[in-house]
Amino acid sequence: VKTQVEFSEPPNPAVKKAMDTMKSQGCQVFFGRWLIEGSPYVILFDIGSAAWNLDKWKGEFWEVSNIGIPFHDREANDAVIFGSLTAWFLKEFDDKPNIIAHFHEWQAGVGLILSRSQKLPVATIFTTHATLLGRYLCAASLDFYNNLDQFDIDKEAGERQIYHRYCMERASVHCAHVFTTVSQITATEAEHMLKKSPDVVTPNGLNIKKFSAMHEFQNLHSMYKARIQEFIRGHFYGHLDFDLDKTLFFFIAGRYEFSNKGADMFLEALSRLNFLLRVHKTDVTVIVFFIMPAKTNNFNVETLKGQAVRKQLWDTAQSVKEKFGRKLYNALLKGEIPDLNKILDRDDISIMKRAIFSTQVILHPEFLSSTSPLLPLDYEEFVRGCHLGVFPSYYEPWGYTPAECTVMGIPSVTTNLSGFGCFMQEHVADPEAYGIYIVDRRFRSPDESCNQLTQFLYGFCQQNRRQRIIQRNRTERLSDLLDWKYLGRYYMHARHLALSRTFPDKFEMERSAPPKTEGFRYPRPSSVPPSPSASQHSSPHHSEAEDEDEDERYDEDEEAERDRQNIKSPFSFGALPQGKKKQHGEYRN
């Protein structure tokens, strides 16, 4: 913990008093700053120090909710301990200010339920990032979204032995003053799974400053692409029968949920893409990375050997090059033109032959770490070096992976069953032109969706380098949409709504709330779309001259300025006249 939190004394006397009271009764409570960007204050409860209260607290929880927690479910038991400590902490404030307590996911919900049952003067918000039962049902390969109103919720939760967890989640939703979720698709899911529509949709943002590279992101792409190419040279050494300058790197990343994350559809689409590339005799090669953490024991020895051979080849080439240069230099000093057939002697040729015949084709394990002996790149560096992220998820309440691609200027494939995909459809008139390919997995059959994904991938493969650069410029310009400076307004609205419902004599919502999203829509670029698939050429082998004519109509500065005007500045709150009741929810967009 000490490597993640810098402990200190709480500056607020009320917080210190509450902590001291809990400590006097044997609970371990810590205060400090979390060692992340911004260094926010954090309070940590050691649930192990309070575990002796578990049976008592489970009994109290049963009395207020009629939810029984099985003794063998450790995660649920930990949730009871944590929730009881949270409610205890909130109860210890003597002079209670206008407190807002925001609870995320069912594991934190016990504290919310207990706070409401004890009638604590605290405004409560509950956010679900994905419904518990929804994730289970999607993993079972059911036609989830077309049967939302057909499921027997209690029966499904009981059969999966998560009925008590489901009840904890549902009770939290209905007890909260304000219920939120992260996307419109999850809001629809929650309406059926949890029997309540969210009060506010709060999309997940990113700290754009962390990823910002201004005009350097194109250079970063080239630099990290070269690092990936070095890995490929070692991985396919001896069988490198393709041109790396005409090779595209695709990747998929996330939890190892084969169907939920769309890995099954991606594999089928790759098979169909391979057929198209062969039929049209294209010279483009596609290399795909599956970055899905799985249980491993160690690196494959052959994998390490391949990278060692690649390094040995590089060292050998450098050594021979230096020797060659020295001989050439000496000959020129003498005024002679050297015989290039003799400038490499027998020893040089022997060294190169030994290097060539000492490897074989290998496979590689997960490697995304800067300390990896295979590919020493962090995830962010790896993403910047790829050409396209592919995330055809069936169940993705938000989707941080395509969002991270976007802020780094890397095009991505998502779906209209992901929160990110729905958000982009709402805010961007022509997502594909901005490098956001949205597969329809909601209203099409799996085969039709797979064909659509295949066409997206094939269209991307047809782009020339100039078109990919234009598209990356457009993709990176969408970053402002995903910045907390923009998306934070929805969280602020949820908190103001909770205050107005909890303390109506002190806070009042304006009729203008909630904040609207109209006017935050990127228009379709005026220039020709970068994807050849959208141009409907009669032949997949259209001329380079045709591309050049299209590119003449592209003005980066003009497009960027127009896009900037479509993102309005974050709202601000004006000072209130003395003595006037506080008004919340007023947004100046």
Coordinates of C-alpha atoms in Angstrom, one line a residue:
V1 CA 0.0 0.0 0.0
K2 CA 2.8 2.4 0.8
T3 CA 3.9 2.3 -2.8
Q4 CA 0.5 3.5 -3.9
V5 CA -0.6 5.9 -1.1
E6 CA 1.4 8.6 0.7
F7 CA -0.1 8.5 4.3
S8 CA -0.9 11.8 6.1
E9 CA -3.2 13.3 8.6
P10 CA -6.6 14.4 7.3
P11 CA -6.9 18.2 7.1
N12 CA -10.6 18.1 7.8
P13 CA -11.3 17.8 11.6
A14 CA -14.6 15.9 11.0
V15 CA -12.8 13.3 8.9
K16 CA -10.1 12.9 11.6
K17 CA -12.7 12.5 14.4
A18 CA -14.6 9.9 12.5
M19 CA -11.4 7.9 11.8
D20 CA -10.3 8.2 15.4
T21 CA -13.6 6.8 16.6
M22 CA -13.4 3.8 14.3
K23 CA -9.8 3.2 15.3
S24 CA -10.6 3.2 19.0
Q25 CA -12.9 0.2 18.3
G26 CA -10.2 -1.8 16.6
C27 CA -10.7 -0.9 12.9
Q28 CA -7.7 0.1 10.8
V29 CA -8.4 3.2 8.8
F30 CA -5.8 5.1 6.8
F31 CA -5.8 8.5 5.1
G32 CA -3.4 9.9 2.5
R33 CA -2.9 10.9 -1.1
W34 CA -3.3 8.4 -3.9
L35 CA 0.0 8.4 -5.9
I36 CA -1.7 9.0 -9.3
E37 CA -2.0 12.1 -11.4
G38 CA -3.8 14.8 -9.4
S39 CA -2.9 13.1 -6.1
P40 CA -6.5 12.9 -4.7
Y41 CA -7.2 12.3 -1.1
V42 CA -8.1 8.7 -0.3
I43 CA -9.5 6.9 2.8
L44 CA -8.7 3.1 3.1
F45 CA -10.5 0.6 5.3
D46 CA -8.7 -2.6 6.2
I47 CA -11.6 -5.0 6.0
G48 CA -9.4 -7.7 7.6
S49 CA -9.2 -5.8 10.8
A50 CA -13.0 -5.7 11.0
A51 CA -13.8 -9.2 9.8
W52 CA -14.7 -10.3 13.4
N53 CA -17.9 -8.2 13.0
L54 CA -19.0 -10.2 9.9
D55 CA -21.7 -12.3 11.4
K56 CA -23.2 -9.4 13.3
W57 CA -23.1 -7.1 10.2
K58 CA -24.6 -9.8 8.0
G59 CA -27.5 -10.1 10.5
E60 CA -28.0 -6.3 10.4
F61 CA -28.0 -6.3 6.6
W62 CA -30.6 -9.1 6.6
E63 CA -32.8 -7.1 8.9
V64 CA -32.9 -4.1 6.7
S65 CA -32.9 -5.8 3.3
N66 CA -33.9 -9.5 3.7
I67 CA -30.8 -10.4 1.6
G68 CA -28.9 -13.4 2.9
I69 CA -25.2 -13.8 2.1
P70 CA -23.8 -17.4 1.8
F71 CA -20.8 -18.0 4.0
H72 CA -18.9 -19.5 1.0
D73 CA -19.1 -16.3 -1.2
R74 CA -16.0 -14.5 0.0
E75 CA -16.5 -11.5 -2.3
A76 CA -20.0 -10.9 -1.1
N77 CA -18.9 -11.2 2.5
D78 CA -16.1 -8.7 1.9
A79 CA -18.7 -6.4 0.4
V80 CA -20.8 -6.6 3.6
I81 CA -17.7 -5.7 5.7
F82 CA -16.7 -2.8 3.4
G83 CA -20.3 -1.5 3.2
S84 CA -20.8 -1.6 7.0
L85 CA -17.5 0.3 7.5
T86 CA -18.5 2.9 4.9
A87 CA -21.9 3.5 6.6
W88 CA -20.3 3.6 10.0
F89 CA -17.8 6.2 8.8
L90 CA -20.5 8.4 7.3
K91 CA -22.6 8.1 10.5
E92 CA -19.7 9.4 12.6
F93 CA -19.9 13.0 11.2
D94 CA -21.4 15.1 14.0
D95 CA -21.8 18.4 12.1
K96 CA -22.8 16.9 8.8
P97 CA -22.2 19.1 5.8
N98 CA -23.9 18.5 2.5
I99 CA -22.3 15.1 1.8
I100 CA -22.5 13.3 -1.5
A101 CA -21.6 9.6 -1.5
H102 CA -21.0 8.0 -4.9
F103 CA -21.1 4.2 -4.9
H104 CA -19.8 2.2 -7.9
E105 CA -20.9 -1.4 -8.7
W106 CA -22.7 -3.9 -6.5
Q107 CA -19.6 -4.6 -4.3
A108 CA -20.0 -1.0 -2.9
G109 CA -23.8 -1.1 -2.7
V110 CA -24.1 -2.4 0.9
G111 CA -22.8 1.0 2.2
L112 CA -25.5 2.8 0.2
I113 CA -28.3 0.5 1.4
L114 CA -27.3 0.8 5.1
S115 CA -26.9 4.6 4.8
R116 CA -30.5 4.9 3.5
S117 CA -31.9 2.5 6.1
Q118 CA -30.2 4.5 8.9
K119 CA -31.7 7.7 7.4
L120 CA -28.2 9.3 7.2
P121 CA -28.4 12.9 5.7
V122 CA -26.2 11.9 2.8
A123 CA -27.0 12.3 -0.9
T124 CA -26.3 9.0 -2.6
I125 CA -25.5 8.0 -6.2
F126 CA -25.2 4.5 -7.5
T127 CA -23.4 3.8 -10.8
T128 CA -23.4 0.4 -12.5
H129 CA -20.7 0.1 -15.3
A130 CA -22.3 -3.2 -16.4
T131 CA -25.2 -5.2 -14.9
L132 CA -24.1 -8.3 -13.1
L133 CA -26.7 -10.5 -14.7
G134 CA -26.2 -9.0 -18.2
R135 CA -22.6 -10.1 -18.2
Y136 CA -23.5 -13.6 -17.2
L137 CA -26.2 -13.9 -19.8
C138 CA -24.1 -12.6 -22.7
A139 CA -21.3 -15.0 -21.7
A140 CA -23.8 -17.9 -22.2
S141 CA -24.1 -16.9 -25.9
L142 CA -27.8 -16.0 -25.7
D143 CA -29.5 -13.6 -28.0
F144 CA -29.4 -11.1 -25.2
Y145 CA -30.4 -7.7 -26.6
N146 CA -33.3 -9.1 -28.7
N147 CA -34.8 -10.8 -25.7
L148 CA -34.3 -8.3 -22.9
D149 CA -38.0 -8.3 -22.0
Q150 CA -38.3 -12.1 -22.1
F151 CA -35.9 -13.1 -19.3
D152 CA -37.2 -14.4 -16.0
I153 CA -34.7 -12.4 -14.0
D154 CA -35.0 -14.2 -10.7
K155 CA -34.8 -17.6 -12.3
E156 CA -31.7 -16.7 -14.4
A157 CA -29.9 -15.2 -11.4
G158 CA -30.8 -18.2 -9.2
E159 CA -29.6 -20.8 -11.8
R160 CA -26.2 -19.0 -11.9
Q161 CA -26.0 -18.9 -8.1
I162 CA -25.7 -15.2 -8.0
Y163 CA -29.2 -14.3 -6.7
H164 CA -27.9 -12.7 -3.6
R165 CA -25.4 -10.5 -5.6
Y166 CA -28.2 -9.6 -8.0
C167 CA -30.4 -8.6 -5.1
M168 CA -27.6 -6.4 -3.6
E169 CA -27.2 -4.7 -7.0
R170 CA -30.9 -4.2 -7.5
A171 CA -31.5 -2.9 -4.0
S172 CA -28.6 -0.4 -4.4
V173 CA -30.2 0.9 -7.6
H174 CA -33.6 1.4 -6.0
C175 CA -32.3 2.9 -2.8
A176 CA -30.0 5.5 -4.4
H177 CA -31.2 9.1 -4.7
V178 CA -29.7 9.1 -8.2
F179 CA -29.0 6.0 -10.4
T180 CA -26.5 6.4 -13.3
T181 CA -24.9 4.1 -15.8
V182 CA -22.1 4.7 -18.4
S183 CA -23.9 4.4 -21.8
Q184 CA -27.3 4.4 -23.4
I185 CA -27.0 0.7 -24.3
T186 CA -26.4 -0.1 -20.7
A187 CA -29.3 2.1 -19.7
T188 CA -31.6 0.0 -21.8
E189 CA -30.1 -3.1 -20.2
A190 CA -30.5 -1.8 -16.7
E191 CA -34.2 -0.9 -17.3
H192 CA -34.9 -4.6 -17.9
M193 CA -32.3 -6.3 -15.7
L194 CA -32.6 -4.0 -12.7
K195 CA -36.2 -2.7 -13.3
K196 CA -35.2 1.0 -13.2
S197 CA -34.2 3.5 -15.9
P198 CA -31.0 5.5 -15.0
D199 CA -31.6 9.1 -14.0
V200 CA -28.4 10.2 -15.8
V201 CA -26.1 8.6 -18.3
T202 CA -22.5 9.4 -17.4
P203 CA -20.1 8.3 -20.2
N204 CA -16.5 7.3 -19.2
G205 CA -13.9 9.9 -20.0
L206 CA -10.1 9.9 -20.3
N207 CA -7.4 12.3 -19.1
I208 CA -6.6 13.5 -22.6
K209 CA -3.5 15.4 -21.3
K210 CA -1.9 12.0 -20.4
F211 CA -2.2 10.8 -24.0
S212 CA -1.7 14.2 -25.7
A213 CA 1.2 14.3 -28.2
M214 CA -0.1 17.3 -30.2
H215 CA 1.4 17.0 -33.7
E216 CA 3.9 14.3 -32.5
F217 CA 1.4 11.4 -32.6
Q218 CA 2.2 10.7 -36.2
N219 CA 5.9 10.5 -35.4
L220 CA 5.2 8.3 -32.4
H221 CA 3.2 6.0 -34.7
S222 CA 6.2 5.6 -37.0
M223 CA 8.7 5.1 -34.1
Y224 CA 6.7 2.4 -32.3
K225 CA 5.7 0.7 -35.6
A226 CA 9.4 0.3 -36.3
R227 CA 9.8 -1.4 -32.9
I228 CA 7.0 -3.8 -33.7
Q229 CA 8.6 -4.5 -37.1
E230 CA 11.8 -5.5 -35.2
F231 CA 9.7 -8.0 -33.2
I232 CA 8.2 -9.3 -36.5
R233 CA 11.6 -9.8 -38.0
G234 CA 12.6 -12.1 -35.1
H235 CA 9.2 -13.8 -34.9
F236 CA 9.1 -14.7 -38.6
Y237 CA 12.8 -15.0 -39.2
G238 CA 13.5 -17.5 -42.0
H239 CA 10.0 -17.1 -43.3
L240 CA 9.8 -13.3 -43.7
D241 CA 8.5 -13.6 -47.3
F242 CA 6.5 -10.3 -47.1
D243 CA 7.3 -6.6 -47.4
L244 CA 7.2 -5.0 -43.9
D245 CA 6.6 -1.6 -45.6
K246 CA 3.3 -3.0 -46.9
T247 CA 2.3 -4.8 -43.7
L248 CA -0.5 -3.6 -41.5
F249 CA -0.7 -4.3 -37.8
F250 CA -4.2 -5.0 -36.3
F251 CA -4.9 -5.9 -32.7
I252 CA -7.6 -6.8 -30.2
A253 CA -7.2 -6.4 -26.5
G254 CA -9.2 -7.0 -23.3
R255 CA -10.3 -9.7 -20.9
Y256 CA -10.3 -13.2 -22.2
E257 CA -14.0 -13.4 -22.9
F258 CA -14.1 -15.1 -26.3
S259 CA -17.6 -14.2 -27.3
N260 CA -18.3 -11.1 -25.2
K261 CA -15.2 -9.3 -26.6
G262 CA -16.0 -10.4 -30.2
A263 CA -12.8 -12.6 -30.6
D264 CA -14.9 -15.3 -32.3
M265 CA -16.3 -12.9 -34.9
F266 CA -12.9 -11.3 -35.4
L267 CA -11.3 -14.7 -36.2
E268 CA -14.0 -15.5 -38.7
A269 CA -13.7 -12.0 -40.3
L270 CA -9.9 -12.5 -40.7
S271 CA -10.5 -15.8 -42.5
R272 CA -12.9 -14.0 -44.9
L273 CA -10.4 -11.1 -45.2
N274 CA -7.6 -13.5 -46.1
F275 CA -9.8 -14.9 -48.9
L276 CA -10.4 -11.4 -50.3
L277 CA -6.8 -10.5 -50.2
R278 CA -5.8 -13.6 -52.1
V279 CA -8.6 -13.3 -54.7
H280 CA -7.6 -9.7 -55.5
K281 CA -3.8 -10.6 -55.4
T282 CA -3.1 -7.7 -53.1
D283 CA 0.5 -7.1 -51.9
V284 CA -0.7 -6.1 -48.4
T285 CA 0.1 -8.3 -45.5
V286 CA -2.0 -8.2 -42.2
I287 CA -0.5 -9.2 -38.9
V288 CA -2.9 -9.5 -36.0
F289 CA -2.1 -9.4 -32.3
F290 CA -4.5 -10.9 -29.7
I291 CA -3.7 -9.1 -26.4
M292 CA -5.8 -11.1 -24.0
P293 CA -4.1 -12.1 -20.7
A294 CA -4.3 -15.8 -20.0
K295 CA -2.7 -18.1 -17.6
T296 CA 0.9 -18.8 -18.6
N297 CA 3.9 -20.4 -16.9
N298 CA 6.8 -18.8 -18.7
F299 CA 8.0 -17.6 -22.1
N300 CA 8.4 -20.2 -24.8
V301 CA 12.1 -21.0 -25.2
E302 CA 11.8 -21.0 -29.0
T303 CA 10.1 -17.6 -28.8
L304 CA 13.0 -16.1 -26.9
K305 CA 15.5 -17.9 -29.2
G306 CA 13.9 -16.2 -32.3
Q307 CA 14.4 -12.7 -30.8
A308 CA 17.9 -13.6 -29.8
V309 CA 18.7 -14.7 -33.4
R310 CA 17.2 -11.4 -34.7
K311 CA 19.6 -9.5 -32.4
Q312 CA 22.5 -11.7 -33.4
L313 CA 21.7 -11.0 -37.1
W314 CA 21.7 -7.3 -36.5
D315 CA 25.0 -7.4 -34.6
T316 CA 26.5 -9.6 -37.4
A317 CA 25.3 -7.2 -40.1
Q318 CA 26.7 -4.2 -38.2
S319 CA 30.1 -5.9 -37.7
V320 CA 30.3 -6.9 -41.4
K321 CA 29.2 -3.4 -42.4
E322 CA 31.9 -1.8 -40.3
K323 CA 34.5 -4.1 -41.8
F324 CA 33.2 -3.5 -45.3
G325 CA 33.3 0.3 -44.8
R326 CA 36.9 0.2 -43.5
K327 CA 38.1 -1.7 -46.5
L328 CA 36.2 0.6 -48.9
Y329 CA 37.6 3.7 -47.1
N330 CA 41.2 2.4 -47.3
A331 CA 40.9 1.6 -51.0
L332 CA 39.5 5.0 -51.8
L333 CA 42.3 6.7 -50.0
K334 CA 44.7 4.9 -52.3
G335 CA 42.8 6.2 -55.3
E336 CA 41.5 2.7 -56.2
I337 CA 38.0 1.5 -57.1
P338 CA 37.7 -1.7 -55.0
D339 CA 36.5 -5.0 -56.4
L340 CA 33.2 -5.5 -54.7
N341 CA 33.4 -9.2 -55.3
K342 CA 36.5 -9.4 -53.2
I343 CA 35.8 -6.8 -50.5
L344 CA 34.0 -9.5 -48.5
D345 CA 36.4 -12.3 -47.6
R346 CA 35.7 -15.9 -46.7
D347 CA 35.4 -15.2 -43.0
D348 CA 32.8 -12.6 -43.5
I349 CA 30.6 -14.9 -45.6
S350 CA 31.1 -17.7 -43.1
I351 CA 29.9 -15.4 -40.3
M352 CA 26.8 -14.5 -42.2
K353 CA 25.9 -18.1 -43.1
R354 CA 26.2 -19.2 -39.5
A355 CA 23.8 -16.4 -38.6
I356 CA 21.3 -17.3 -41.3
F357 CA 20.9 -21.0 -40.6
S358 CA 20.2 -21.0 -36.8
T359 CA 16.5 -20.3 -36.4
Q360 CA 13.0 -21.5 -37.1
V361 CA 9.4 -20.2 -37.2
I362 CA 8.1 -19.4 -33.7
L363 CA 5.0 -18.3 -31.8
H364 CA 5.0 -15.5 -29.2
P365 CA 3.2 -15.2 -25.8
E366 CA 1.8 -12.1 -24.2
F367 CA 4.5 -9.5 -24.2
L368 CA 3.1 -6.0 -23.5
S369 CA 5.6 -4.8 -21.0
S370 CA 8.6 -2.4 -21.3
T371 CA 10.7 -5.1 -19.5
S372 CA 9.7 -7.9 -21.8
P373 CA 12.6 -9.7 -23.6
L374 CA 10.3 -10.1 -26.6
L375 CA 8.9 -6.7 -27.3
P376 CA 9.9 -4.1 -24.8
L377 CA 6.9 -1.8 -25.3
D378 CA 4.2 -0.7 -22.9
Y379 CA 0.6 -1.0 -24.0
E380 CA 0.3 2.6 -24.9
E381 CA 3.4 2.5 -27.0
F382 CA 2.2 -0.7 -28.7
V383 CA -1.2 0.8 -29.6
R384 CA 0.5 3.8 -31.1
G385 CA 2.6 1.5 -33.3
C386 CA -0.4 -0.4 -34.7
H387 CA -2.6 0.7 -37.6
L388 CA -6.0 -0.5 -36.4
G389 CA -7.6 -1.7 -33.2
V390 CA -10.5 -4.2 -33.7
F391 CA -13.0 -4.6 -30.9
P392 CA -16.2 -6.2 -32.3
S393 CA -17.6 -6.8 -28.8
Y394 CA -21.1 -8.2 -28.2
Y395 CA -21.1 -7.0 -24.6
E396 CA -19.2 -3.8 -23.9
P397 CA -21.0 -1.3 -21.6
W398 CA -18.5 1.4 -22.5
G399 CA -15.2 0.3 -24.2
Y400 CA -12.0 2.0 -23.0
T401 CA -9.9 0.2 -25.6
P402 CA -11.3 1.9 -28.7
A403 CA -11.5 5.2 -26.7
E404 CA -7.7 4.9 -25.9
C405 CA -7.1 4.2 -29.6
T406 CA -9.0 7.4 -30.5
V407 CA -7.1 9.7 -28.2
M408 CA -3.8 8.3 -29.6
G409 CA -4.9 8.8 -33.2
I410 CA -5.3 5.2 -34.1
P411 CA -8.5 4.1 -36.0
S412 CA -10.6 1.4 -34.4
V413 CA -13.5 -0.9 -35.0
T414 CA -16.3 -1.0 -32.4
T415 CA -20.0 -2.0 -32.4
N416 CA -23.4 -0.5 -31.8
L417 CA -23.6 -2.8 -28.7
S418 CA -20.8 -0.9 -27.0
G419 CA -21.3 2.3 -25.1
F420 CA -18.4 3.9 -27.0
G421 CA -19.9 3.0 -30.4
C422 CA -23.3 4.4 -29.5
F423 CA -21.6 7.5 -28.2
M424 CA -19.7 8.1 -31.4
Q425 CA -22.8 7.5 -33.5
E426 CA -24.5 10.2 -31.5
H427 CA -21.7 12.7 -31.7
V428 CA -20.1 12.1 -35.2
A429 CA -22.1 12.4 -38.4
D430 CA -19.8 10.1 -40.4
P431 CA -17.8 8.0 -37.8
E432 CA -16.0 5.9 -40.5
A433 CA -14.5 9.0 -42.1
Y434 CA -13.0 9.8 -38.6
G435 CA -11.6 6.2 -38.3
I436 CA -14.4 4.9 -36.1
Y437 CA -15.8 1.8 -37.8
I438 CA -19.1 0.7 -36.1
V439 CA -20.3 -2.8 -36.8
D440 CA -24.0 -3.4 -36.5
R441 CA -24.3 -6.3 -34.1
R442 CA -27.8 -5.3 -32.8
F443 CA -30.0 -5.4 -35.9
R444 CA -28.1 -7.8 -38.1
S445 CA -27.5 -11.5 -38.0
P446 CA -24.1 -12.7 -36.9
D447 CA -23.2 -13.6 -40.5
E448 CA -24.2 -10.2 -41.8
S449 CA -22.3 -8.5 -39.0
C450 CA -19.2 -10.6 -39.8
N451 CA -19.5 -9.6 -43.5
Q452 CA -19.7 -6.0 -42.5
L453 CA -16.6 -6.3 -40.3
T454 CA -14.8 -8.0 -43.2
Q455 CA -15.6 -5.2 -45.5
F456 CA -14.3 -2.6 -42.9
L457 CA -11.0 -4.5 -42.7
Y458 CA -10.7 -5.0 -46.4
G459 CA -11.5 -1.3 -47.1
F460 CA -8.8 -0.3 -44.5
C461 CA -6.3 -2.6 -46.3
Q462 CA -7.0 -0.8 -49.6
Q463 CA -6.0 2.6 -48.2
N464 CA -2.6 4.0 -49.2
R465 CA -0.3 5.5 -46.8
R466 CA -1.5 9.1 -47.5
Q467 CA -5.1 8.1 -46.8
R468 CA -4.1 6.4 -43.5
I469 CA -2.3 9.6 -42.4
I470 CA -5.4 11.7 -43.1
Q471 CA -7.6 9.3 -41.2
R472 CA -5.3 9.3 -38.2
N473 CA -5.4 13.1 -38.1
R474 CA -9.2 13.0 -38.1
T475 CA -9.3 10.3 -35.4
E476 CA -7.0 12.2 -33.1
R477 CA -9.2 15.3 -33.4
L478 CA -12.1 13.3 -31.7
S479 CA -10.0 13.4 -28.5
D480 CA -11.9 16.4 -27.1
L481 CA -15.1 14.4 -27.1
L482 CA -13.6 11.9 -24.7
D483 CA -12.0 14.5 -22.3
W484 CA -13.2 14.7 -18.8
K485 CA -13.4 18.4 -19.4
Y486 CA -16.4 17.7 -21.6
L487 CA -17.8 14.4 -20.1
G488 CA -17.4 15.6 -16.5
R489 CA -20.5 17.7 -16.8
Y490 CA -22.7 14.6 -16.6
Y491 CA -21.2 13.5 -13.3
M492 CA -21.6 17.1 -12.0
H493 CA -25.3 17.0 -13.1
A494 CA -25.8 13.7 -11.3
R495 CA -24.4 15.1 -8.1
H496 CA -26.5 18.3 -8.3
L497 CA -29.6 16.2 -8.9
A498 CA -28.8 14.0 -5.8
L499 CA -28.3 17.2 -3.7
S500 CA -31.6 18.6 -4.8
R501 CA -33.5 15.4 -4.0
T502 CA -31.8 14.9 -0.6
F503 CA -31.8 18.6 0.6
P504 CA -34.7 20.2 -1.4
D505 CA -34.8 23.2 1.0
K506 CA -31.2 24.0 0.1
F507 CA -30.8 23.0 -3.5
E508 CA -33.0 23.2 -6.5
M509 CA -32.6 21.9 -10.0
E510 CA -33.0 24.3 -13.0
R511 CA -35.4 23.3 -15.7
S512 CA -32.6 23.5 -18.2
A513 CA -31.0 20.4 -16.7
P514 CA -30.0 17.7 -17.6
P515 CA -27.2 18.9 -20.0
K516 CA -28.0 18.4 -23.6
T517 CA -25.7 16.7 -26.1
E518 CA -27.2 18.5 -29.2
G519 CA -24.6 20.7 -30.9
F520 CA -21.7 18.5 -30.0
R521 CA -21.7 16.7 -33.3
Y522 CA -18.8 16.4 -35.7
P523 CA -20.0 17.0 -39.3
R524 CA -19.0 14.8 -42.2
P525 CA -15.6 15.9 -43.6
S526 CA -16.0 18.0 -46.8
S527 CA -13.1 16.2 -48.4
V528 CA -13.4 12.8 -50.0
P529 CA -13.6 10.0 -47.4
P530 CA -10.2 8.3 -46.8
S531 CA -11.6 4.8 -47.2
P532 CA -11.6 3.5 -50.8
S533 CA -14.5 1.3 -49.9
A534 CA -16.7 4.4 -49.6
S535 CA -15.6 5.6 -53.1
Q536 CA -17.0 2.5 -54.8
H537 CA -14.2 2.1 -57.3
S538 CA -14.9 -0.3 -60.2
S539 CA -11.7 -2.2 -59.4
P540 CA -9.8 -2.8 -56.1
H541 CA -6.6 -1.8 -57.9
H542 CA -7.5 1.9 -58.6
S543 CA -4.7 4.2 -59.6
E544 CA -2.4 6.2 -57.4
A545 CA -3.3 9.3 -59.5
E546 CA -6.9 8.9 -58.5
D547 CA -5.9 9.0 -54.8
E548 CA -3.7 12.1 -55.4
D549 CA -6.7 13.9 -57.0
E550 CA -8.8 13.1 -53.9
D551 CA -6.1 14.2 -51.5
E552 CA -5.9 17.7 -53.1
R553 CA -9.4 18.4 -51.7
Y554 CA -8.2 17.7 -48.1
D555 CA -7.2 20.7 -46.0
E556 CA -6.1 19.6 -42.5
D557 CA -6.1 23.0 -40.9
E558 CA -9.5 23.9 -42.3
E559 CA -11.1 20.7 -41.1
A560 CA -9.4 20.9 -37.7
E561 CA -10.8 24.5 -37.2
R562 CA -14.3 23.4 -38.1
D563 CA -14.1 20.5 -35.8
R564 CA -12.9 22.6 -32.9
Q565 CA -15.9 24.9 -33.3
N566 CA -18.2 21.8 -32.8
I567 CA -16.9 21.2 -29.3
K568 CA -18.2 23.9 -27.1
S569 CA -16.3 25.0 -24.0
P570 CA -17.2 23.3 -20.6
F571 CA -19.9 25.0 -18.7
S572 CA -19.2 27.1 -15.6
F573 CA -21.2 28.2 -12.6
G574 CA -21.6 31.8 -11.9
A575 CA -21.4 33.4 -8.4
L576 CA -24.7 33.4 -6.6
P577 CA -26.1 36.6 -5.0
Q578 CA -25.8 36.6 -1.2
G579 CA -28.7 35.0 0.5
K580 CA -30.2 33.4 -2.6
K581 CA -31.0 29.7 -2.6
K582 CA -28.4 27.8 -4.4
Q583 CA -29.4 26.8 -7.9
H584 CA -27.9 23.7 -9.4
G585 CA -28.0 22.2 -12.9
E586 CA -27.6 25.5 -14.8
Y587 CA -25.4 24.8 -17.8
R588 CA -23.8 27.4 -20.1
N589 CA -22.6 25.4 -23.0

